[in-house]
Tab-separated table of C-alpha atoms and ligand atoms in Angstrom:
chain	number	residue	atom	x	y	z
A	29	MET	CA	85.487	112.493	59.091
A	30	ALA	CA	84.123	115.806	57.141
A	31	GLY	CA	83.470	115.515	53.579
A	32	ALA	CA	84.683	112.662	51.412
A	33	PRO	CA	86.872	110.009	53.034
A	34	LYS	CA	90.338	110.678	51.977
A	35	VAL	CA	92.358	108.082	50.793
A	36	LEU	CA	96.436	108.395	50.063
A	37	ALA	CA	97.566	106.372	46.786
A	38	VAL	CA	101.063	105.176	46.987
A	39	ASP	CA	102.936	103.793	43.885
A	40	ASP	CA	105.862	103.862	41.937
A	41	ASN	CA	103.881	102.770	38.790
A	42	GLN	CA	102.565	105.985	37.676
A	43	GLU	CA	100.246	103.961	34.879
A	44	GLY	CA	99.210	102.171	38.623
A	45	LEU	CA	98.886	105.235	40.506
A	46	PHE	CA	96.713	107.130	38.014
A	47	ALA	CA	93.944	104.144	37.399
A	48	LEU	CA	94.055	103.723	41.469
A	49	GLU	CA	93.429	107.847	41.470
A	50	GLN	CA	90.669	107.233	38.968
A	51	VAL	CA	89.091	103.945	40.182
A	52	LEU	CA	88.717	105.916	44.027
A	53	GLN	CA	87.589	109.138	42.617
A	54	LYS	CA	84.589	107.824	40.595
A	55	HIS	CA	83.302	105.789	43.986
A	56	GLY	CA	83.256	109.787	45.371
A	57	PHE	CA	86.911	109.315	47.502
A	58	SER	CA	89.146	112.029	47.667
A	59	THR	CA	92.794	111.229	46.760
A	60	LEU	CA	96.352	111.903	47.534
A	61	THR	CA	99.127	110.406	45.500
A	62	ALA	CA	102.516	109.801	45.967
A	63	SER	CA	105.275	108.334	43.661
A	64	ASN	CA	107.699	106.540	46.365
A	65	GLY	CA	107.627	105.659	50.369
A	66	GLN	CA	110.043	109.021	50.886
A	67	GLU	CA	107.366	111.237	49.428
A	68	ALA	CA	103.986	109.207	51.042
A	69	LEU	CA	105.727	110.316	54.726
A	70	LYS	CA	106.325	113.839	53.705
A	71	CYS	CA	102.674	113.807	52.444
A	72	LEU	CA	101.697	112.607	55.793
A	73	GLU	CA	103.564	114.910	57.724
A	74	SER	CA	100.874	117.409	56.508
A	75	GLU	CA	97.671	115.279	55.726
A	76	PHE	CA	95.738	112.572	57.627
A	77	PRO	CA	94.000	110.767	55.366
A	78	ASP	CA	91.816	107.919	56.307
A	79	VAL	CA	93.078	105.110	54.234
A	80	ILE	CA	96.307	104.546	52.577
A	81	LEU	CA	96.560	102.298	49.791
A	82	LEU	CA	100.331	101.042	49.748
A	83	ASP	CA	102.324	99.590	46.900
A	84	VAL	CA	104.886	96.820	48.446
A	85	ASN	CA	107.598	97.056	46.113
A	86	MET	CA	109.295	100.669	45.597
A	87	PRO	CA	112.771	101.758	44.999
A	88	GLY	CA	114.146	103.713	47.978
A	89	ILE	CA	111.970	103.079	51.142
A	90	ASP	CA	109.417	100.021	50.532
A	91	GLY	CA	106.078	99.601	51.543
A	92	PHE	CA	107.346	97.416	54.833
A	93	GLU	CA	108.882	99.581	55.967
A	94	VAL	CA	106.504	102.924	55.166
A	95	THR	CA	103.997	100.176	57.343
A	96	LYS	CA	106.557	99.707	59.710
A	97	ARG	CA	107.217	103.694	60.445
A	98	ILE	CA	103.362	104.419	60.115
A	99	LYS	CA	102.635	101.799	62.578
A	100	SER	CA	104.983	102.933	65.342
A	101	ASP	CA	103.762	106.360	65.268
A	102	PRO	CA	101.421	106.961	67.894
A	103	TRP	CA	99.809	109.643	65.855
A	104	LEU	CA	99.353	107.665	62.314
A	105	ARG	CA	98.763	104.180	63.623
A	106	TYR	CA	95.111	104.571	63.209
A	107	ILE	CA	95.151	104.926	59.667
A	108	PRO	CA	94.438	101.215	57.800
A	109	ILE	CA	96.882	100.603	55.563
A	110	LEU	CA	96.070	98.451	52.456
A	111	LEU	CA	98.806	96.746	50.725
A	112	LEU	CA	99.282	95.826	47.181
A	113	THR	CA	100.750	92.869	45.959
A	114	ALA	CA	101.493	91.675	43.217
A	115	LYS	CA	99.536	88.304	42.318
A	116	ASP	CA	101.342	85.102	42.862
A	117	THR	CA	103.341	86.316	46.632
A	118	SER	CA	102.134	85.386	49.203
A	119	GLU	CA	104.799	85.872	51.419
A	120	ALA	CA	104.354	89.478	50.592
A	121	VAL	CA	101.555	89.334	52.331
A	122	VAL	CA	102.044	87.652	55.300
A	123	GLU	CA	105.555	89.967	56.123
A	124	GLY	CA	103.307	93.535	55.208
A	125	LEU	CA	100.620	91.745	57.846
A	126	GLU	CA	103.259	90.969	60.104
A	127	LYS	CA	104.571	94.725	60.210
A	128	GLY	CA	100.932	95.983	60.524
A	129	ALA	CA	99.155	96.635	57.521
A	130	ASP	CA	95.484	95.901	58.193
A	131	ASP	CA	94.502	94.161	54.794
A	132	PHE	CA	95.998	93.820	50.933
A	133	VAL	CA	94.811	93.856	47.595
A	134	ARG	CA	96.309	91.581	44.842
A	135	LYS	CA	97.710	93.754	41.974
A	136	PRO	CA	95.896	93.582	38.772
A	137	PHE	CA	92.768	94.936	41.051
A	138	GLU	CA	88.862	94.493	40.603
A	139	SER	CA	87.777	97.919	40.991
A	140	GLU	CA	84.881	96.440	42.647
A	141	GLU	CA	86.882	94.300	45.324
A	142	LEU	CA	89.711	97.628	45.628
A	143	ILE	CA	86.617	99.633	46.740
A	144	ALA	CA	84.839	97.080	49.211
A	145	ARG	CA	87.820	96.403	50.959
A	146	VAL	CA	88.258	100.615	51.092
A	147	ARG	CA	85.336	100.332	52.305
A	148	ALA	CA	86.274	97.980	55.250
A	149	ALA	CA	89.003	100.001	56.280
A	150	LEU	CA	87.100	102.751	56.883
A	151	ARG	CA	84.973	100.794	59.458
A	152	THR	CA	87.865	99.346	61.185
A	153	ARG	CA	89.005	103.043	61.248
A	154	LYS	CA	85.733	104.075	63.119
A	155	LEU	CA	85.995	101.155	64.648
A	156	TYR	CA	90.130	102.624	66.057
A	157	LEU	CA	89.172	105.948	66.801
A	158	GLU	CA	86.057	104.793	68.967
A	159	LEU	CA	87.997	102.489	70.559
A	160	GLU	CA	90.715	105.350	71.034
A	161	GLN	CA	87.887	107.960	72.304
A	162	SER	CA	87.173	105.761	75.168
A	163	ARG	CA	90.781	104.567	76.183
A	164	ARG	CA	91.483	108.766	76.865
A	165	VAL	CA	87.971	109.159	78.321
A	166	THR	CA	88.806	106.261	80.527
A	167	ALA	CA	92.395	107.451	81.099
A	168	GLU	CA	91.536	110.953	82.392
A	169	LEU	CA	88.786	109.398	84.378
A	170	GLN	CA	91.403	107.230	86.338
A	171	GLN	CA	93.625	110.464	86.337
A	172	ARG	CA	90.908	112.620	88.019
A	173	LEU	CA	89.913	109.622	90.614
A	174	GLY	CA	93.717	108.921	91.470
A	175	GLN	CA	94.669	112.549	91.577
A	176	SER	CA	92.577	113.936	94.557
A	177	ALA	CA	89.639	112.224	95.020
A	178	THR	CA	90.540	109.104	97.413
A	179	PHE	CA	93.494	107.371	98.180
A	180	GLY	CA	93.304	103.802	98.801
A	181	ASN	CA	90.784	102.742	100.983
A	182	ILE	CA	90.434	106.031	102.702
A	183	ILE	CA	86.780	107.656	102.722
A	184	GLY	CA	86.496	111.120	102.992
A	185	GLN	CA	85.827	114.008	100.379
A	186	SER	CA	86.527	117.227	102.573
A	187	SER	CA	89.276	119.582	101.460
A	188	ALA	CA	91.016	119.228	104.655
A	189	MET	CA	91.599	114.749	103.730
A	190	LYS	CA	91.893	116.398	99.449
A	191	GLU	CA	95.001	117.525	100.915
A	192	VAL	CA	95.709	114.513	102.753
A	193	TYR	CA	95.688	112.524	99.900
A	194	ALA	CA	97.406	115.101	97.348
A	195	LEU	CA	100.161	114.572	100.134
A	196	LEU	CA	99.990	110.948	100.051
A	197	GLU	CA	100.050	109.973	96.243
A	198	LYS	CA	103.225	112.265	96.253
A	199	ILE	CA	105.026	110.271	98.754
A	200	LYS	CA	103.459	106.934	98.220
A	201	ASP	CA	106.741	105.970	95.703
A	202	SER	CA	109.407	106.800	97.707
A	203	ASP	CA	111.317	106.072	100.476
A	204	VAL	CA	111.428	108.825	102.887
A	205	PRO	CA	110.397	108.245	106.321
A	206	VAL	CA	106.641	109.409	107.347
A	207	LEU	CA	105.354	110.873	110.035
A	208	ILE	CA	101.396	110.341	110.922
A	209	SER	CA	100.354	112.226	113.912
A	210	GLY	CA	96.582	112.743	114.851
A	211	GLU	CA	94.038	111.960	117.352
A	212	SER	CA	93.034	108.988	118.505
A	213	GLY	CA	90.444	107.396	115.960
A	214	THR	CA	91.531	109.839	112.737
A	215	GLY	CA	92.923	107.076	110.835
A	216	LYS	CA	96.620	106.898	111.120
A	217	GLU	CA	96.863	103.009	110.823
A	218	LEU	CA	94.329	102.946	108.145
A	219	VAL	CA	97.081	105.909	105.908
A	220	ALA	CA	99.827	103.778	107.112
A	221	SER	CA	98.721	100.825	105.338
A	222	ALA	CA	97.737	102.302	102.499
A	223	LEU	CA	100.486	104.172	101.733
A	224	HIS	CA	102.298	100.493	102.204
A	225	PHE	CA	99.580	98.796	99.865
A	226	ASN	CA	100.100	101.170	97.163
A	227	GLY	CA	103.767	101.842	97.290
A	228	PRO	CA	106.282	99.863	95.382
A	229	ARG	CA	106.859	97.289	98.478
A	230	HIS	CA	103.009	96.389	98.108
A	231	ALA	CA	104.454	92.910	97.777
A	232	LYS	CA	106.252	92.626	100.595
A	233	SER	CA	105.569	92.725	104.606
A	234	PHE	CA	103.864	95.539	106.088
A	235	VAL	CA	104.929	94.559	110.074
A	236	GLN	CA	103.821	97.426	112.541
A	237	GLN	CA	104.110	97.392	116.145
A	238	ASN	CA	102.820	99.416	119.005
A	239	CYS	CA	105.552	101.134	120.570
A	240	SER	CA	103.596	101.074	123.789
A	241	ALA	CA	102.965	97.297	123.943
A	242	PHE	CA	105.432	96.006	125.934
A	243	ASN	CA	108.028	96.870	128.216
A	244	ASP	CA	111.438	98.578	126.965
A	245	GLN	CA	113.371	94.957	127.275
A	246	LEU	CA	110.538	93.284	125.407
A	247	LEU	CA	110.083	96.004	122.783
A	248	GLU	CA	114.090	96.038	121.829
A	249	SER	CA	114.105	92.153	121.603
A	250	GLU	CA	110.435	92.346	119.691
A	251	LEU	CA	111.916	95.304	117.401
A	252	PHE	CA	115.654	93.769	117.065
A	253	GLY	CA	115.914	90.348	117.702
A	254	HIS	CA	117.482	88.730	120.015
A	255	VAL	CA	120.350	85.926	119.999
A	256	ARG	CA	120.707	82.984	122.104
A	257	GLY	CA	121.689	83.254	125.527
A	258	ALA	CA	121.163	87.404	125.775
A	259	PHE	CA	119.132	87.377	128.826
A	260	THR	CA	117.238	84.468	130.591
A	261	GLY	CA	114.509	83.235	128.918
A	262	ALA	CA	116.618	83.417	125.411
A	263	ILE	CA	116.719	79.857	124.364
A	264	LYS	CA	117.468	80.433	120.942
A	265	ASP	CA	118.182	83.454	118.174
A	266	LYS	CA	115.202	84.598	117.077
A	267	PRO	CA	114.979	87.583	114.480
A	268	GLY	CA	112.873	90.949	115.323
A	269	LEU	CA	110.445	92.355	113.320
A	270	PHE	CA	113.106	94.005	111.312
A	271	GLU	CA	114.235	91.727	109.749
A	272	VAL	CA	110.870	90.367	108.612
A	273	ALA	CA	110.048	93.815	107.461
A	274	ASP	CA	113.135	93.982	105.093
A	275	GLY	CA	111.754	94.875	102.071
A	276	GLY	CA	108.709	96.563	103.009
A	277	THR	CA	107.249	98.643	105.171
A	278	PHE	CA	107.433	99.025	109.250
A	279	PHE	CA	104.877	100.835	110.831
A	280	LEU	CA	105.667	102.041	114.479
A	281	ASP	CA	102.582	103.082	115.982
A	282	GLU	CA	103.086	105.568	119.503
A	283	VAL	CA	106.452	105.900	118.712
A	284	GLY	CA	106.518	108.949	121.185
A	285	GLU	CA	106.427	106.135	123.814
A	286	MET	CA	110.036	104.642	122.846
A	287	SER	CA	112.536	104.862	125.759
A	288	PRO	CA	115.638	107.087	125.124
A	289	ALA	CA	117.410	103.919	124.506
A	290	LEU	CA	115.610	102.651	122.015
A	291	GLN	CA	115.221	105.818	119.890
A	292	VAL	CA	119.111	105.609	119.699
A	293	LYS	CA	118.657	102.391	117.663
A	294	LEU	CA	115.861	103.239	116.355
A	295	LEU	CA	117.900	106.498	114.848
A	296	ARG	CA	120.682	103.972	113.596
A	297	VAL	CA	117.937	101.821	111.598
A	298	LEU	CA	116.796	105.423	109.841
A	299	GLN	CA	120.337	106.245	109.114
A	300	ASP	CA	121.995	103.352	108.060
A	301	GLY	CA	119.531	100.696	107.735
A	302	THR	CA	122.018	98.750	110.632
A	303	PHE	CA	120.965	97.520	113.750
A	304	ILE	CA	122.722	95.278	115.987
A	305	PRO	CA	120.160	92.074	117.699
A	306	VAL	CA	119.839	91.922	121.514
A	307	GLY	CA	123.530	90.099	122.579
A	308	ALA	CA	124.472	90.333	119.533
A	309	THR	CA	127.667	92.186	118.468
A	310	LYS	CA	127.716	92.011	114.709
A	311	PRO	CA	125.062	94.848	113.259
A	312	LYS	CA	122.277	93.662	110.269
A	313	ARG	CA	121.230	95.323	107.659
A	314	VAL	CA	117.968	95.992	106.514
A	315	SER	CA	115.779	98.216	103.642
A	316	VAL	CA	112.772	98.724	105.595
A	317	ARG	CA	110.997	101.988	104.586
A	318	ILE	CA	109.299	103.527	108.101
A	319	ILE	CA	106.250	105.112	108.865
A	320	ALA	CA	105.688	105.825	112.272
A	321	ALA	CA	102.629	107.683	114.258
A	322	THR	CA	101.521	109.312	117.292
A	323	HIS	CA	99.061	110.644	118.988
A	324	ARG	CA	101.531	112.976	120.567
A	325	ASN	CA	103.070	116.445	120.154
A	326	LEU	CA	106.400	115.145	119.514
A	327	ARG	CA	107.732	118.485	118.858
A	328	GLU	CA	106.686	119.728	122.752
A	329	MET	CA	108.419	116.390	123.733
A	330	VAL	CA	111.673	117.386	122.012
A	331	LYS	CA	111.749	120.502	124.029
A	332	GLY	CA	110.929	118.531	126.949
A	333	GLY	CA	113.599	116.436	126.665
A	334	THR	CA	111.889	113.292	126.314
A	335	PHE	CA	112.077	112.615	122.614
A	336	ARG	CA	115.600	113.139	120.882
A	337	GLU	CA	115.707	116.102	118.482
A	338	ASP	CA	117.532	113.679	115.964
A	339	LEU	CA	115.547	111.083	115.717
A	340	PHE	CA	112.469	113.767	115.495
A	341	TYR	CA	113.980	115.389	112.267
A	342	ARG	CA	115.083	111.668	110.992
A	343	LEU	CA	111.071	110.866	111.170
A	344	ASN	CA	109.546	113.792	110.135
A	345	VAL	CA	110.853	114.220	106.931
A	346	VAL	CA	107.188	114.446	106.047
A	347	ASN	CA	104.617	114.762	108.482
A	348	VAL	CA	101.089	113.761	107.316
A	349	LYS	CA	98.755	115.509	109.920
A	350	LEU	CA	95.394	114.005	109.973
A	351	PRO	CA	92.729	116.456	110.715
A	352	ALA	CA	89.908	115.667	113.918
A	353	LEU	CA	86.721	114.604	112.383
A	354	ARG	CA	84.954	118.009	113.648
A	355	GLU	CA	87.236	119.792	111.312
A	356	ARG	CA	85.793	117.905	108.523
A	357	ARG	CA	82.240	117.508	109.882
A	358	SER	CA	81.234	117.028	105.773
A	359	ASP	CA	82.572	113.777	106.020
A	360	ILE	CA	80.576	112.538	108.315
A	361	PRO	CA	77.612	111.619	106.656
A	362	LEU	CA	80.120	109.689	103.765
A	363	LEU	CA	81.967	107.924	106.880
A	364	ALA	CA	78.406	107.071	108.204
A	365	ASP	CA	77.019	105.231	105.226
A	366	PHE	CA	80.424	103.499	104.273
A	367	PHE	CA	79.987	101.706	107.590
A	368	LEU	CA	76.302	101.137	107.011
A	369	GLN	CA	77.176	99.441	103.814
A	370	THR	CA	80.130	97.762	105.455
A	371	ILE	CA	78.117	96.409	108.098
A	372	ALA	CA	75.474	95.321	105.377
A	373	GLU	CA	77.699	93.428	103.376
A	374	ARG	CA	78.900	91.779	106.457
A	375	THR	CA	75.592	90.642	108.030
A	376	GLY	CA	74.036	90.101	104.617
A	377	LYS	CA	71.000	92.246	105.353
A	378	PRO	CA	69.388	95.601	103.930
A	379	VAL	CA	71.735	98.292	103.975
A	380	LYS	CA	70.171	100.596	106.487
A	381	SER	CA	70.217	104.556	105.997
A	382	LEU	CA	69.708	107.637	108.261
A	383	SER	CA	66.595	109.564	108.783
A	384	PRO	CA	67.635	113.549	108.566
A	385	ASP	CA	67.097	113.789	112.258
A	386	THR	CA	69.458	110.981	113.031
A	387	LEU	CA	72.189	112.179	110.816
A	388	ARG	CA	71.678	116.245	112.356
A	389	ALA	CA	72.645	114.613	115.666
A	390	LEU	CA	75.574	113.299	114.353
A	391	ASN	CA	76.385	115.905	112.401
A	392	SER	CA	76.463	118.130	115.666
A	393	HIS	CA	78.404	115.451	118.298
A	394	ASP	CA	82.260	116.743	118.729
A	395	TRP	CA	83.748	113.149	118.651
A	396	PRO	CA	86.965	113.413	120.197
A	397	GLY	CA	87.423	109.621	119.457
A	398	ASN	CA	87.002	110.742	116.037
A	399	VAL	CA	86.394	108.104	113.066
A	400	ARG	CA	86.742	105.209	115.577
A	401	GLU	CA	84.250	106.445	117.796
A	402	LEU	CA	82.253	107.347	114.930
A	403	GLN	CA	82.220	103.662	113.823
A	404	ASN	CA	81.234	102.353	117.251
A	405	GLU	CA	78.348	104.789	117.158
A	406	VAL	CA	77.152	103.326	113.629
A	407	GLU	CA	77.513	99.901	114.297
A	408	ARG	CA	75.499	100.403	117.486
A	409	LEU	CA	72.538	102.447	115.978
A	410	ASN	CA	72.827	99.662	113.246
A	411	LEU	CA	71.997	97.056	116.081
A	412	MET	CA	69.259	99.336	118.016
A	413	ALA	CA	67.044	99.324	114.608
A	414	GLY	CA	66.537	96.045	114.846
A	415	PRO	CA	64.745	94.974	111.884
A	416	GLU	CA	63.960	98.736	110.809
A	417	THR	CA	65.982	99.772	107.815
A	418	LEU	CA	65.388	103.235	108.547
A	419	ILE	CA	67.731	104.459	112.119
A	420	THR	CA	65.973	106.988	113.719
A	421	ALA	CA	67.215	109.768	116.528
A	422	THR	CA	65.978	107.400	119.208
A	423	HIS	CA	68.592	105.166	118.912
A	424	VAL	CA	71.765	107.661	118.861
A	425	SER	CA	73.752	107.155	122.291
A	426	GLU	CA	72.800	110.109	124.891
A	427	HIS	CA	76.118	111.311	124.781
A	428	VAL	CA	76.083	111.745	121.520
A	429	GLN	CA	72.380	112.403	121.639
A	430	SER	CA	73.327	115.704	124.471
A	431	ALA	CA	75.088	117.789	121.984
A	432	SER	CA	72.444	118.281	119.399
A	433	ASN	CA	69.863	118.641	122.467
A	434	GLU	CA	71.734	121.729	123.814
A	435	SER	CA	70.260	123.211	121.048
A	436	PRO	CA	69.421	126.505	122.189
A	437	VAL	CA	66.697	126.890	120.477
A	438	SER	CA	64.865	123.556	121.681
A	439	SER	CA	66.158	124.119	124.955
A	440	PRO	CA	65.804	128.078	126.013
A	441	SER	CA	66.636	129.071	129.405
A	442	GLY	CA	67.786	131.582	131.570
A	443	SER	CA	68.551	135.245	130.812
A	444	LEU	CA	67.399	136.412	126.872
A	445	LYS	CA	71.133	137.938	126.311
A	446	GLU	CA	72.446	134.526	127.039
A	447	ALA	CA	69.967	132.727	125.060
A	448	VAL	CA	70.765	134.955	122.496
A	449	GLU	CA	74.292	134.140	122.670
A	450	ARG	CA	74.028	130.371	123.021
A	451	LEU	CA	72.120	130.565	119.580
A	452	GLU	CA	75.139	133.620	118.232
A	453	ARG	CA	77.631	130.943	118.913
A	454	SER	CA	76.094	127.687	117.909
A	455	MET	CA	75.318	128.837	114.788
A	456	ILE	CA	78.416	130.245	114.007
A	457	SER	CA	80.155	127.277	115.250
A	458	ALA	CA	78.032	125.240	112.529
A	459	ALA	CA	78.590	127.645	109.846
A	460	LEU	CA	82.395	127.271	109.856
A	461	ALA	CA	81.895	123.497	110.228
A	462	ARG	CA	80.197	123.732	106.705
A	463	SER	CA	82.434	126.012	105.444
A	464	GLU	CA	85.563	124.163	106.674
A	465	GLY	CA	86.847	127.128	108.670
A	466	ASN	CA	86.490	129.448	105.416
A	467	LYS	CA	85.168	132.909	107.017
A	468	SER	CA	83.821	134.451	104.305
A	469	LEU	CA	82.075	131.525	103.427
A	470	ALA	CA	80.222	131.189	106.486
A	471	ALA	CA	79.723	135.099	106.793
A	472	LYS	CA	77.896	135.071	104.197
A	473	GLU	CA	75.812	132.205	105.285
A	474	LEU	CA	75.016	133.967	108.024
A	475	GLY	CA	74.075	137.507	106.345
A	476	ILE	CA	77.199	139.209	108.671
A	477	SER	CA	80.337	140.788	107.317
A	478	ARG	CA	83.119	138.656	107.454
A	479	SER	CA	84.640	141.274	109.764
A	480	ASN	CA	81.515	141.089	112.258
A	481	LEU	CA	82.611	137.547	112.601
A	482	ILE	CA	85.909	137.671	112.971
A	483	ASN	CA	85.043	139.672	116.143
A	484	LYS	CA	82.380	137.375	117.125
A	485	VAL	CA	85.216	134.268	116.699
A	486	LYS	CA	86.774	135.989	118.923
A	487	GLU	CA	84.693	137.034	121.196
A	488	TYR	CA	83.562	133.543	121.479
A	489	GLY	CA	86.912	131.903	121.442
A	490	LEU	CA	86.196	129.356	118.676
A	491	SER	CA	88.858	129.666	116.333
B	527	ATP	N1	88.944	107.643	106.818
B	527	ATP	C1	88.438	106.992	107.010
B	527	ATP	N2	88.000	106.080	106.269
B	527	ATP	C2	87.681	105.005	106.745
B	527	ATP	N3	87.588	104.488	107.780
B	527	ATP	C3	88.572	105.337	108.495
B	527	ATP	C4	88.922	106.294	108.175
B	527	ATP	N4	89.700	107.243	109.217
B	527	ATP	C5	89.897	105.814	110.454
B	527	ATP	N5	88.862	104.689	109.738
B	527	ATP	C6	88.320	103.368	110.604
B	527	ATP	O1	88.203	104.149	112.070
B	527	ATP	C7	88.708	102.957	112.605
B	527	ATP	C8	90.051	104.059	113.612
B	527	ATP	O2	91.095	104.460	112.725
B	527	ATP	P1	92.894	103.900	112.915
B	527	ATP	O3	92.865	102.768	113.952
B	527	ATP	O4	93.442	104.153	111.693
B	527	ATP	O5	93.392	105.205	113.840
B	527	ATP	P2	94.285	106.060	114.621
B	527	ATP	O6	94.523	106.745	114.157
B	527	ATP	O7	95.460	104.833	114.556
B	527	ATP	O8	93.647	105.506	116.209
B	527	ATP	P3	94.719	105.417	117.360
B	527	ATP	O9	95.561	106.898	117.651
B	527	ATP	O10	93.682	105.637	118.329
B	527	ATP	O11	95.709	104.404	117.297
B	527	ATP	C9	89.757	101.969	111.559
B	527	ATP	O12	88.647	101.117	112.008
B	527	ATP	C10	89.581	102.726	110.701
B	527	ATP	O13	89.681	101.745	109.614
B	528	MG	MG1	96.147	103.406	115.834
């Protein structure tokens, strides 16, 4: 509030209004006046007083109605309203407070009391404003967090993962089928469950089935159910997993392993939500969101004739491609810390940390098994370190270690030319990993031109 607090006084009685103005000004407030409800609302279109003193009984729009309108306006509702009521009307006080007024003053008023109540109202207003301010800050923070930094409990701040979060954010509330692709251990299952639990179906079932787990006949009955007598051993009706998933989400893992016959049945579920249990004649209908995952290249399988093209297009409405861990090395320390934290919580022991040379070793490994391999390595490191809280590189597994040992600096051998090439190759590939493939950044870091870098990348087959 810059300068004197501003009070809007509203009264249809000219003498009363004048008296209010006098008292307020005498106590250092600046004043605005209105002689009826209409005028008051008009005034609020251009003025923003700190407190409103409002007579209840006025012709036209009375004080209650003015209160109601102000309190339902998102912009004006933080201005405290003090109602001016005749001495013996407690119903008016009750009604006024219910309409949202903040306090009241009886007429004829005592100057001292009036001023004391106006000051109290100013304190309330300050609190309102502070609350509003912190609410805005919280909302902003939440929005920023929700936008890109993370999704569910997925760890990773690399630009590749931020792109994934942005896509998940866009599709989480819809029912479109999603195909998640990525190498083994990149988090396909984690993403599928995060999509379910952050979407509108989260209160219903999340059912998953790995399509490579059973033979064809078993998988069919598992997915779609069967009726009694459908095959030897089918001694009673059994509902399939699609029925269990009704209303929820079905995660079909390794969908590339499905036989052509089952692919047809799945296509039908995707087309109209219906399927026929094994041995039955009547179709059943379900509402299921389908998320499929594969580490295979389904497009190639379509070309090779082992995966139905129509099914591929139905499943692939949205494709979430999970990057390999070696394509987002900046997430390795984050993930390692996260796993150490999880282990500490599980075991109730203090959280361990990684020495710089351990981190260096983890950073230079290629992680063909991706996050799962890293998770296993961290579990192992945690065990090997025993009671020590600092994990050192001596504990790193041999196969992980070997990559960093191949460092051309630590084991120079062969001709000078070869050694220099090895060093060049390894520095370029490390710089590219750090810049997440951004060639301009990597070139800058290495102190060479971008075109020089591009030539070397080609020469060493690094792209
Ligand atoms: N971004 C991540 N943040 C935290 N944990 C992760 C992340 N990605 C994967 N994990 C963990 O790594 C392990 C492997 O992930 P998940 O099972 O989801 O991979 P996948 O792609 O389904 O693997 P596969 O192809 O072998 O089935 C799980 O324990 C999972 O919780
Ligand atoms: Mg999986």
